[in-house]
CSV table of C-alpha atoms in Angstrom, one decimal:
chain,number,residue,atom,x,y,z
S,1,UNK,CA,0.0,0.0,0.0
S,2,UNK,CA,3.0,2.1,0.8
S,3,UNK,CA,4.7,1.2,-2.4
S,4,UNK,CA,1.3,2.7,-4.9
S,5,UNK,CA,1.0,5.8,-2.9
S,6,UNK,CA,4.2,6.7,-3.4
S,7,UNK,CA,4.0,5.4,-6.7
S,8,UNK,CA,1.1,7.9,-7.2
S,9,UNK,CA,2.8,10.9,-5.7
S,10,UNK,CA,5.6,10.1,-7.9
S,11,UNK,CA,3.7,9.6,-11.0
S,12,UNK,CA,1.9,13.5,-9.8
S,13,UNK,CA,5.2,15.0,-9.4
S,14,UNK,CA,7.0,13.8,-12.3
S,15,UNK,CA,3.6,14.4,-14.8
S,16,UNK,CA,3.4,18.1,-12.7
S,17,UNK,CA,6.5,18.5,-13.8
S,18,UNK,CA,6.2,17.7,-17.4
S,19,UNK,CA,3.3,19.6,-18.3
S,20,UNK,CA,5.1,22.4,-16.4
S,21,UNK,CA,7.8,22.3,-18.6
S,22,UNK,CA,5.5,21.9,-21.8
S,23,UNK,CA,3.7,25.0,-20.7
S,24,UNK,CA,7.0,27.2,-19.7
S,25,UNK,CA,8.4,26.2,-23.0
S,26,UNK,CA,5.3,26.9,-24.8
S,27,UNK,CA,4.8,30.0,-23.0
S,28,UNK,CA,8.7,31.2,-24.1
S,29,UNK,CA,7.9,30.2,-27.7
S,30,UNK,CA,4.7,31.8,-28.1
S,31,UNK,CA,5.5,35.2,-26.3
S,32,UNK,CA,7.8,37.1,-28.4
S,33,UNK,CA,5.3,36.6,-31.1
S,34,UNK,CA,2.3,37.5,-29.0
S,35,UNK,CA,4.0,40.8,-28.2
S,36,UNK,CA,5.0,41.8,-32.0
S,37,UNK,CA,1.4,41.3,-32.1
S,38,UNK,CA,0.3,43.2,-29.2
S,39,UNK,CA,3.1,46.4,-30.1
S,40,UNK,CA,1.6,46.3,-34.0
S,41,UNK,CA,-2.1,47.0,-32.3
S,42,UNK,CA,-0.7,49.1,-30.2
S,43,UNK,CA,1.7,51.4,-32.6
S,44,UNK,CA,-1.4,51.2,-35.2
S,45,UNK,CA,-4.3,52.9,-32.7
S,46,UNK,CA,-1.6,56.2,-33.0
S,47,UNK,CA,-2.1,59.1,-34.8
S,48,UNK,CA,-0.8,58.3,-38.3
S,49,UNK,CA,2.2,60.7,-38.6
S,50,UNK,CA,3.4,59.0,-35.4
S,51,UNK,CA,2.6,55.5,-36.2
S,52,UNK,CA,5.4,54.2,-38.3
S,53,UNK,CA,8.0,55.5,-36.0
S,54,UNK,CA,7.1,54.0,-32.6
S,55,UNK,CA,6.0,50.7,-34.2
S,56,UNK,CA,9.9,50.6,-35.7
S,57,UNK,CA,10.9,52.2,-32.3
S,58,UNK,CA,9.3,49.4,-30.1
S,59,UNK,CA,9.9,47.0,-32.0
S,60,UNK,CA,13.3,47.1,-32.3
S,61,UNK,CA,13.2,48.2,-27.9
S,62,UNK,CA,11.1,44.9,-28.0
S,63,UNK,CA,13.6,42.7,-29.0
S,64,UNK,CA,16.2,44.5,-26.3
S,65,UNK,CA,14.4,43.1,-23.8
S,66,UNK,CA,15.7,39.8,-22.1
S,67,UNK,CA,13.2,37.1,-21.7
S,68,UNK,CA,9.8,36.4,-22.3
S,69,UNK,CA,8.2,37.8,-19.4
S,70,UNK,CA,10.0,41.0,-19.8
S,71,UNK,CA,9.1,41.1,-23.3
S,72,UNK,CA,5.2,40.9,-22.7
S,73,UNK,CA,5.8,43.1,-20.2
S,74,UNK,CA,7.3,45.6,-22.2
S,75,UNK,CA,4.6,45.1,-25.4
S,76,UNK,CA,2.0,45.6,-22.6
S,77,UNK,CA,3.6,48.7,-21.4
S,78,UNK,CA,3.5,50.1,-25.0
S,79,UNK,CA,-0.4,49.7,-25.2
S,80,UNK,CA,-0.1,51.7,-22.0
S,81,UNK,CA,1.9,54.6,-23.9
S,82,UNK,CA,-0.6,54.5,-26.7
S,83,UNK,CA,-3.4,55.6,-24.5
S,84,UNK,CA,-1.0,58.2,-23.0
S,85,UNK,CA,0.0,59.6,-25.8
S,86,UNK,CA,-3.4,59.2,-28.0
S,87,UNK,CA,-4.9,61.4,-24.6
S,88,UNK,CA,-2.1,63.6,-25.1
S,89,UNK,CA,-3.0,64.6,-28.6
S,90,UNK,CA,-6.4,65.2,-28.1
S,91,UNK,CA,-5.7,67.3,-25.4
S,92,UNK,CA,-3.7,69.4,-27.9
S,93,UNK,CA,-6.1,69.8,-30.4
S,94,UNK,CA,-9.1,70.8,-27.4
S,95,UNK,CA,-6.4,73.5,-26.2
S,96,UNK,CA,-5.9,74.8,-29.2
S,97,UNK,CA,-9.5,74.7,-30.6
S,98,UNK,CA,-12.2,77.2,-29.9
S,99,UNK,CA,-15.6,77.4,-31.5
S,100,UNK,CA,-18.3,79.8,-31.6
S,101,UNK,CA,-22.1,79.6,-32.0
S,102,UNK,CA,-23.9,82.1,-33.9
S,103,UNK,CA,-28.1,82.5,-32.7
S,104,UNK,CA,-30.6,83.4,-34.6
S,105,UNK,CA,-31.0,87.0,-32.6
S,106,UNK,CA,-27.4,88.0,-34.1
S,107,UNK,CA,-25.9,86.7,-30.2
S,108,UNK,CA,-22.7,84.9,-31.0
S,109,UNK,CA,-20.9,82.7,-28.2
S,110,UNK,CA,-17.5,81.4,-28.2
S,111,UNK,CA,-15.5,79.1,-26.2
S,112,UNK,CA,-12.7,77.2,-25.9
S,113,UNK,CA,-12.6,73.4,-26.5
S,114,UNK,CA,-11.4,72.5,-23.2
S,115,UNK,CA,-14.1,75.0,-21.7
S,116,UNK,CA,-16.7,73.6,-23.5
S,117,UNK,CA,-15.9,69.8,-22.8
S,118,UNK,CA,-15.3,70.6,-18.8
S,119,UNK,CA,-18.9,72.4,-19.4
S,120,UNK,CA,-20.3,69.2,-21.1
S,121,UNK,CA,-18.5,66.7,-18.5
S,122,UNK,CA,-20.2,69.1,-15.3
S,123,UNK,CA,-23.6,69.3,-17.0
S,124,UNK,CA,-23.9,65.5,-18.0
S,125,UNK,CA,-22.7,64.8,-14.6
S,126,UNK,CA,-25.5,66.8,-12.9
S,127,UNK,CA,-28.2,66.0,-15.0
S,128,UNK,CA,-27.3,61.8,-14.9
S,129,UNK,CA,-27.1,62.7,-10.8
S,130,UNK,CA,-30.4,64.1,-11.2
S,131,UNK,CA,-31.9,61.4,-13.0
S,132,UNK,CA,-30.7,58.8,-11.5
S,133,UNK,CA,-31.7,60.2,-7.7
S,134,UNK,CA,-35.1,60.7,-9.6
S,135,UNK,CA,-34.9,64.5,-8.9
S,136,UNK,CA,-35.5,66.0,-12.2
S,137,UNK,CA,-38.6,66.1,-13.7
S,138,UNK,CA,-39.6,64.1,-17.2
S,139,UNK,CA,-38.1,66.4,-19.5
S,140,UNK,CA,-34.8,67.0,-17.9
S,141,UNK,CA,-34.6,63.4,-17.6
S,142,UNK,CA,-35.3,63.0,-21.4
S,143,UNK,CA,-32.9,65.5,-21.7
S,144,UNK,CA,-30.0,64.1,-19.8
S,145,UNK,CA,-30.7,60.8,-21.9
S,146,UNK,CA,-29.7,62.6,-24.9
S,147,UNK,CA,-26.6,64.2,-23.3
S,148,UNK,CA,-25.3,61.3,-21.7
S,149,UNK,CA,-26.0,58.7,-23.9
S,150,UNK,CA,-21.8,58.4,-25.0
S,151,UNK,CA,-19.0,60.8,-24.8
S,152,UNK,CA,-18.7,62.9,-28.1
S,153,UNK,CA,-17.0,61.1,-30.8
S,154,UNK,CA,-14.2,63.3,-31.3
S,155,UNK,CA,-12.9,62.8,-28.0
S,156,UNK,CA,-11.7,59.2,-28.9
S,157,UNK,CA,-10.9,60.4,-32.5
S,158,UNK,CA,-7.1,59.2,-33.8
S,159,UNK,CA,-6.0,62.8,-34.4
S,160,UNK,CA,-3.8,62.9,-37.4
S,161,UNK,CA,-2.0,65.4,-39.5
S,162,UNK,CA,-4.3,67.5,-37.7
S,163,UNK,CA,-7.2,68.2,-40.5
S,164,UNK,CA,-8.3,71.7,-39.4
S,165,UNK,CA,-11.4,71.3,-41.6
S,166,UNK,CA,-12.3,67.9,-40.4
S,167,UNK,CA,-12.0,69.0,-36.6
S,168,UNK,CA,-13.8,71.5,-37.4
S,169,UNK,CA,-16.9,69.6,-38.9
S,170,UNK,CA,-17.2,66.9,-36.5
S,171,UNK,CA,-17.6,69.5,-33.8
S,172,UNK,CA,-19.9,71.7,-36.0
S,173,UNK,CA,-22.3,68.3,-36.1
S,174,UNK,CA,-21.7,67.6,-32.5
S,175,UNK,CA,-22.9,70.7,-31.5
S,176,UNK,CA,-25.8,70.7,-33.7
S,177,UNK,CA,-27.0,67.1,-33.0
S,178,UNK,CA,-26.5,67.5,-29.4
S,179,UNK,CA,-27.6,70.9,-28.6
S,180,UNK,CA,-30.6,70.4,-30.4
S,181,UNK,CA,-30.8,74.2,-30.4
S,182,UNK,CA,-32.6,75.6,-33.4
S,183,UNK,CA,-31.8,79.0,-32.5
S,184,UNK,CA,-28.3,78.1,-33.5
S,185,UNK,CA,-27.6,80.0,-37.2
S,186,UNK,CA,-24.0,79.5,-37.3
S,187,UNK,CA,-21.0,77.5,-35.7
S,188,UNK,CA,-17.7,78.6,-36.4
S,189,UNK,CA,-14.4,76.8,-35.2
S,190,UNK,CA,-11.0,78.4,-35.0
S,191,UNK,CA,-7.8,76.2,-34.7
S,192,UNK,CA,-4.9,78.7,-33.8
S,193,UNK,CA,-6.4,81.3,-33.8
S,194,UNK,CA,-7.5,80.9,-37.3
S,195,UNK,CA,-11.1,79.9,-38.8
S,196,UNK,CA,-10.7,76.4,-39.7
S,197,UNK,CA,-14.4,75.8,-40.9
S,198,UNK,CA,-17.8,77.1,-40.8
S,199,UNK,CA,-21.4,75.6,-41.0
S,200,UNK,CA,-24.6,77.1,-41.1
S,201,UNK,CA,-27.6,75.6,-39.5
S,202,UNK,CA,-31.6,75.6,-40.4
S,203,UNK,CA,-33.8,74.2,-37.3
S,204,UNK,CA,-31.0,72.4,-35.7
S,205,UNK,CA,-29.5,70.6,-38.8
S,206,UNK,CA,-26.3,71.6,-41.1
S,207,UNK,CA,-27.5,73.0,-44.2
S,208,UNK,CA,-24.2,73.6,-45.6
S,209,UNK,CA,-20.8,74.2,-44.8
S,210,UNK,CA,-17.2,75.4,-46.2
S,211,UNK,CA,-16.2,71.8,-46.4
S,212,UNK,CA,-14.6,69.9,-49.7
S,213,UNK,CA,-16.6,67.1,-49.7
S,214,UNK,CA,-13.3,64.8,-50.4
S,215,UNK,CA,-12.4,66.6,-46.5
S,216,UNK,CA,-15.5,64.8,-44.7
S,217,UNK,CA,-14.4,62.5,-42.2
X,1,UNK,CA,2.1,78.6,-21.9
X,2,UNK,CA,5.9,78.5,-23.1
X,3,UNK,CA,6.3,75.4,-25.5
X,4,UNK,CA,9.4,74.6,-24.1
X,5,UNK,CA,7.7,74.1,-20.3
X,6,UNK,CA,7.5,70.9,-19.2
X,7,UNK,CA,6.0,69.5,-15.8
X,8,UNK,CA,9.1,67.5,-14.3
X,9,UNK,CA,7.8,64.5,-12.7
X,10,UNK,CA,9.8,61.9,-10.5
X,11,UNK,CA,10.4,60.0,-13.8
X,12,UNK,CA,11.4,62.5,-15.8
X,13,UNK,CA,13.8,63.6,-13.4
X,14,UNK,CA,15.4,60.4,-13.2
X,15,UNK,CA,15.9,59.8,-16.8
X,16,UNK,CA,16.9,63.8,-17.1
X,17,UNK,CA,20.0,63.0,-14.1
X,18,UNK,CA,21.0,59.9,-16.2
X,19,UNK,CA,21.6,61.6,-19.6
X,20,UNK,CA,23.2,64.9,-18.5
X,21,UNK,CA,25.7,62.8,-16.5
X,22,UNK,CA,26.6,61.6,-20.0
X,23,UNK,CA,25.1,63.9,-22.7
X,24,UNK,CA,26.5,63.1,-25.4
X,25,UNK,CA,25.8,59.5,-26.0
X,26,UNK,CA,22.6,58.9,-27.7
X,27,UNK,CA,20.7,56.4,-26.1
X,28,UNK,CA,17.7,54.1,-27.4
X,29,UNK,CA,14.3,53.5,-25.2
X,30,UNK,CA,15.3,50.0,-23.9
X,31,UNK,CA,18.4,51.4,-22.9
X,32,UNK,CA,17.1,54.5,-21.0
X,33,UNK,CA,14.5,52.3,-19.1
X,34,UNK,CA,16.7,49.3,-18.6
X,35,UNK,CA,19.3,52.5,-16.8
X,36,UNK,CA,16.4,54.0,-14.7
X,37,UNK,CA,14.1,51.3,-14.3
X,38,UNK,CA,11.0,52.5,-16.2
X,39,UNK,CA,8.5,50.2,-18.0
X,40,UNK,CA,8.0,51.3,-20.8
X,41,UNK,CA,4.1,52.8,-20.3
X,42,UNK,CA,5.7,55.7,-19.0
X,43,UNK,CA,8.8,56.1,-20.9
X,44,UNK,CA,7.7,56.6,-24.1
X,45,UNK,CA,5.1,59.5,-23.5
X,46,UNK,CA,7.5,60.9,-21.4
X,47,UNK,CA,10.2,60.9,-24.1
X,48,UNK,CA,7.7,62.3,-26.3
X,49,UNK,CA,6.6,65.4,-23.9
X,50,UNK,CA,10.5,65.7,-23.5
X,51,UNK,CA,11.2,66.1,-27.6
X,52,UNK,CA,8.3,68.2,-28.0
X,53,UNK,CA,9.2,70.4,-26.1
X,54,UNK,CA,12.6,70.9,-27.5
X,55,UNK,CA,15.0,69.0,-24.6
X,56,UNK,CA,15.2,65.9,-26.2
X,57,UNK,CA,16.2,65.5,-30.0
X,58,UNK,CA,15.7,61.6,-31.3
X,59,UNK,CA,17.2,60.4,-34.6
X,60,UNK,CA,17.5,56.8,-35.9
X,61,UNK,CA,20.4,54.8,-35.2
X,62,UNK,CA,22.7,54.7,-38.6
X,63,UNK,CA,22.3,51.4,-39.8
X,64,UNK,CA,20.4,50.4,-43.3
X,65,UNK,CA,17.8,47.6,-41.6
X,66,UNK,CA,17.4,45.2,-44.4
X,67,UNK,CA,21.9,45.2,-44.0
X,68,UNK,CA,21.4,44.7,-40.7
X,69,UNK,CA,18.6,42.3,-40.8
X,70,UNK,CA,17.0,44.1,-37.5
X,71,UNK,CA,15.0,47.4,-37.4
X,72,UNK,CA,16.6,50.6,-36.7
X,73,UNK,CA,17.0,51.9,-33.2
X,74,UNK,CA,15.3,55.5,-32.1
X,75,UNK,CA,18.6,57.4,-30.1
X,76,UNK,CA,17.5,59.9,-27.8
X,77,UNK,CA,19.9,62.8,-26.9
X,78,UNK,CA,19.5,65.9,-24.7
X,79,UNK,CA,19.6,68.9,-27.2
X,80,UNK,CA,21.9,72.4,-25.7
X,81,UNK,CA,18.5,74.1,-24.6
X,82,UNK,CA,17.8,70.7,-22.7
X,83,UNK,CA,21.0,70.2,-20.7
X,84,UNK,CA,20.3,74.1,-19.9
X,85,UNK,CA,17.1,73.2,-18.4
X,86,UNK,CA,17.1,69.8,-17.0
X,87,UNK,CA,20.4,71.1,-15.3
X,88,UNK,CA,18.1,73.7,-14.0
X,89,UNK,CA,15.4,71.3,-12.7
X,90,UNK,CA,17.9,68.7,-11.1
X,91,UNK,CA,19.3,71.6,-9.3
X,92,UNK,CA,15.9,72.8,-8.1
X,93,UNK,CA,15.1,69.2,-6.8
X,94,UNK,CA,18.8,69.0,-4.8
X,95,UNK,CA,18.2,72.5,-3.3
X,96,UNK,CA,14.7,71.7,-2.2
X,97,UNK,CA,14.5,70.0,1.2
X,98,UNK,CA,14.0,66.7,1.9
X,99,UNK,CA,13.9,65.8,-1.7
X,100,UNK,CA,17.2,64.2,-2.4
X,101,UNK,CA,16.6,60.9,-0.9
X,102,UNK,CA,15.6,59.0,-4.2
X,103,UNK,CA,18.1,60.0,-6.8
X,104,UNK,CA,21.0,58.4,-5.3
């Protein structure tokens, strides 16, 4: 009876340790590929003028790194920089972005992008508060359904060669589709400084607008 | 806001002390994390705040990749106006008090 069990403990330890060394040594073969793989997602969620470079950058840093482990590790920490540095771009374009809404009434309004978005982020905020603490009456609610719904496109947007124009439109039908103003007339955006396009409006909607159409996003 | 301001974090200050102690050796990203032990989610947007603003200048290694059978390596180096101003922040952390304990 002695003899099987430690016939079975053996027979554990020594399949244990096979299948431990299967898996380590499938684990080292498959890794370096994995993380290629995982730095080419990574490099190609960039902004395209950057996107060639740190996918030849970190690849090449890839294959300084010693072992598998600190190779995923590495590939991992890439995906990391993406999102840093994709934040980073946007951040650029809201500061230097302003935009500014013409009313019917001849009133025009202008505001940074990072105003506006800090605006947007506070009154979504209060209004899902309100709504979800069942504070606000049926139309607010309706309202903050409409607000709150998802983060405005362009905030997630793989800025580019920065297209002035194309920044320009996507907030020109932000604002008009989620404002759902139709006192608005006119929204203007400046990058720099500098108008970078210009739409006019008819009961909420974008009627035309100083856009090549080979521009559109 | 001046394009050449940066906001110097722990980080940045080490990888700042490593290359002015040698500034004129152009180092790769591997190489710069493997020296101050930073992954490499925050090295690279740090490098990148660091040559937008001016104190870092990065250029690819001199090697033709298909000779070499590898891909190029990105060398960092501090540019003049950099060694000016990362001399300046090191020297603003060492004066501080009670700040020096985690550069050595």
């Amino acid at each position: 009876m002695g003899f099987l069990s430690s016939f079975i403990d053996w027979l554990i330890a020594f399949g244990a340790g096979f299948f431990g060394h299967v898996i380590a040594h499938d684990f080292c073969e498959v890794t370096p590929m994995v993380s290629q793989k995982i730095i080419e997602a990574a490099a190609s969620r960039l902004p395209p003028p950057i996107r060639d470079r740190y996918l030849e950058e970190w690849r090449r840093d890839l294959q300084d790194q010693t072992g598998a482990l600190a190779k995923l590790k590495w590939a991992l920490g890439c995906v990391i920089s993406t999102w840093k540095m994709r934040r980073e771009a946007t951040l650029d374009v809201m500061r230097r972005t302003s935009v500014e809404v013409t009313f019917e009434n001849g009133e025009a309004f202008k505001a940074n992008l990072t105003t506006l978005m800090v605006f947007h982020t506070a009154v979504c905020n209060i209004m899902r508060f309100a709504s979800w603490a069942n504070l606000a009456p049926k139309p607010i609610r309706r309202l903050a359904m409409q607000w709150t719904v998802k983060v405005p496109a362009f905030r997630n947007r793989q800025w580019g060669p920065v297209n002035n124009a194309i920044v320009a439109r996507m907030l020109e039908v932000w604002i008009s589709k989620k404002t759902q103003l139709t006192q608005i007339t006119k929204v203007t955006t400046y990058v720099d400084g500098e108008v970078a396009g210009s739409s006019h409006l008819e009961n909420g909607q974008i009627v035309d607008d100083e856009l090549d159409v080979d521009d559109r996003p | 806001m001046d394009e050449t301001h940066v906001r110097v974090s722990r980080p940045m200050l080490k990888v700042l002390k490593m290359m002015i102690e040698r500034p004129l050796v152009p180092f790769s990203g591997a190489e710069i994390g493997r020296q101050v032990d930073l992954g490499s989610g925050t090295l690279y947007p740090l490098l990148q705040r660091l040559e937008n603003a001016g104190w870092l200048k990065s250029e690819w290694e001199d090697v033709d990749p298909s000779e070499a059978g590898r891909p190029r390596r990105r060398l960092y180096k501090l540019t003049g106006r950099g060694q000016t101003l990362a001399g300046q922040a090191l020297a603003e952390v060492q004066t501080a008090p009670g700040v020096l304990a985690w550069g050595s």
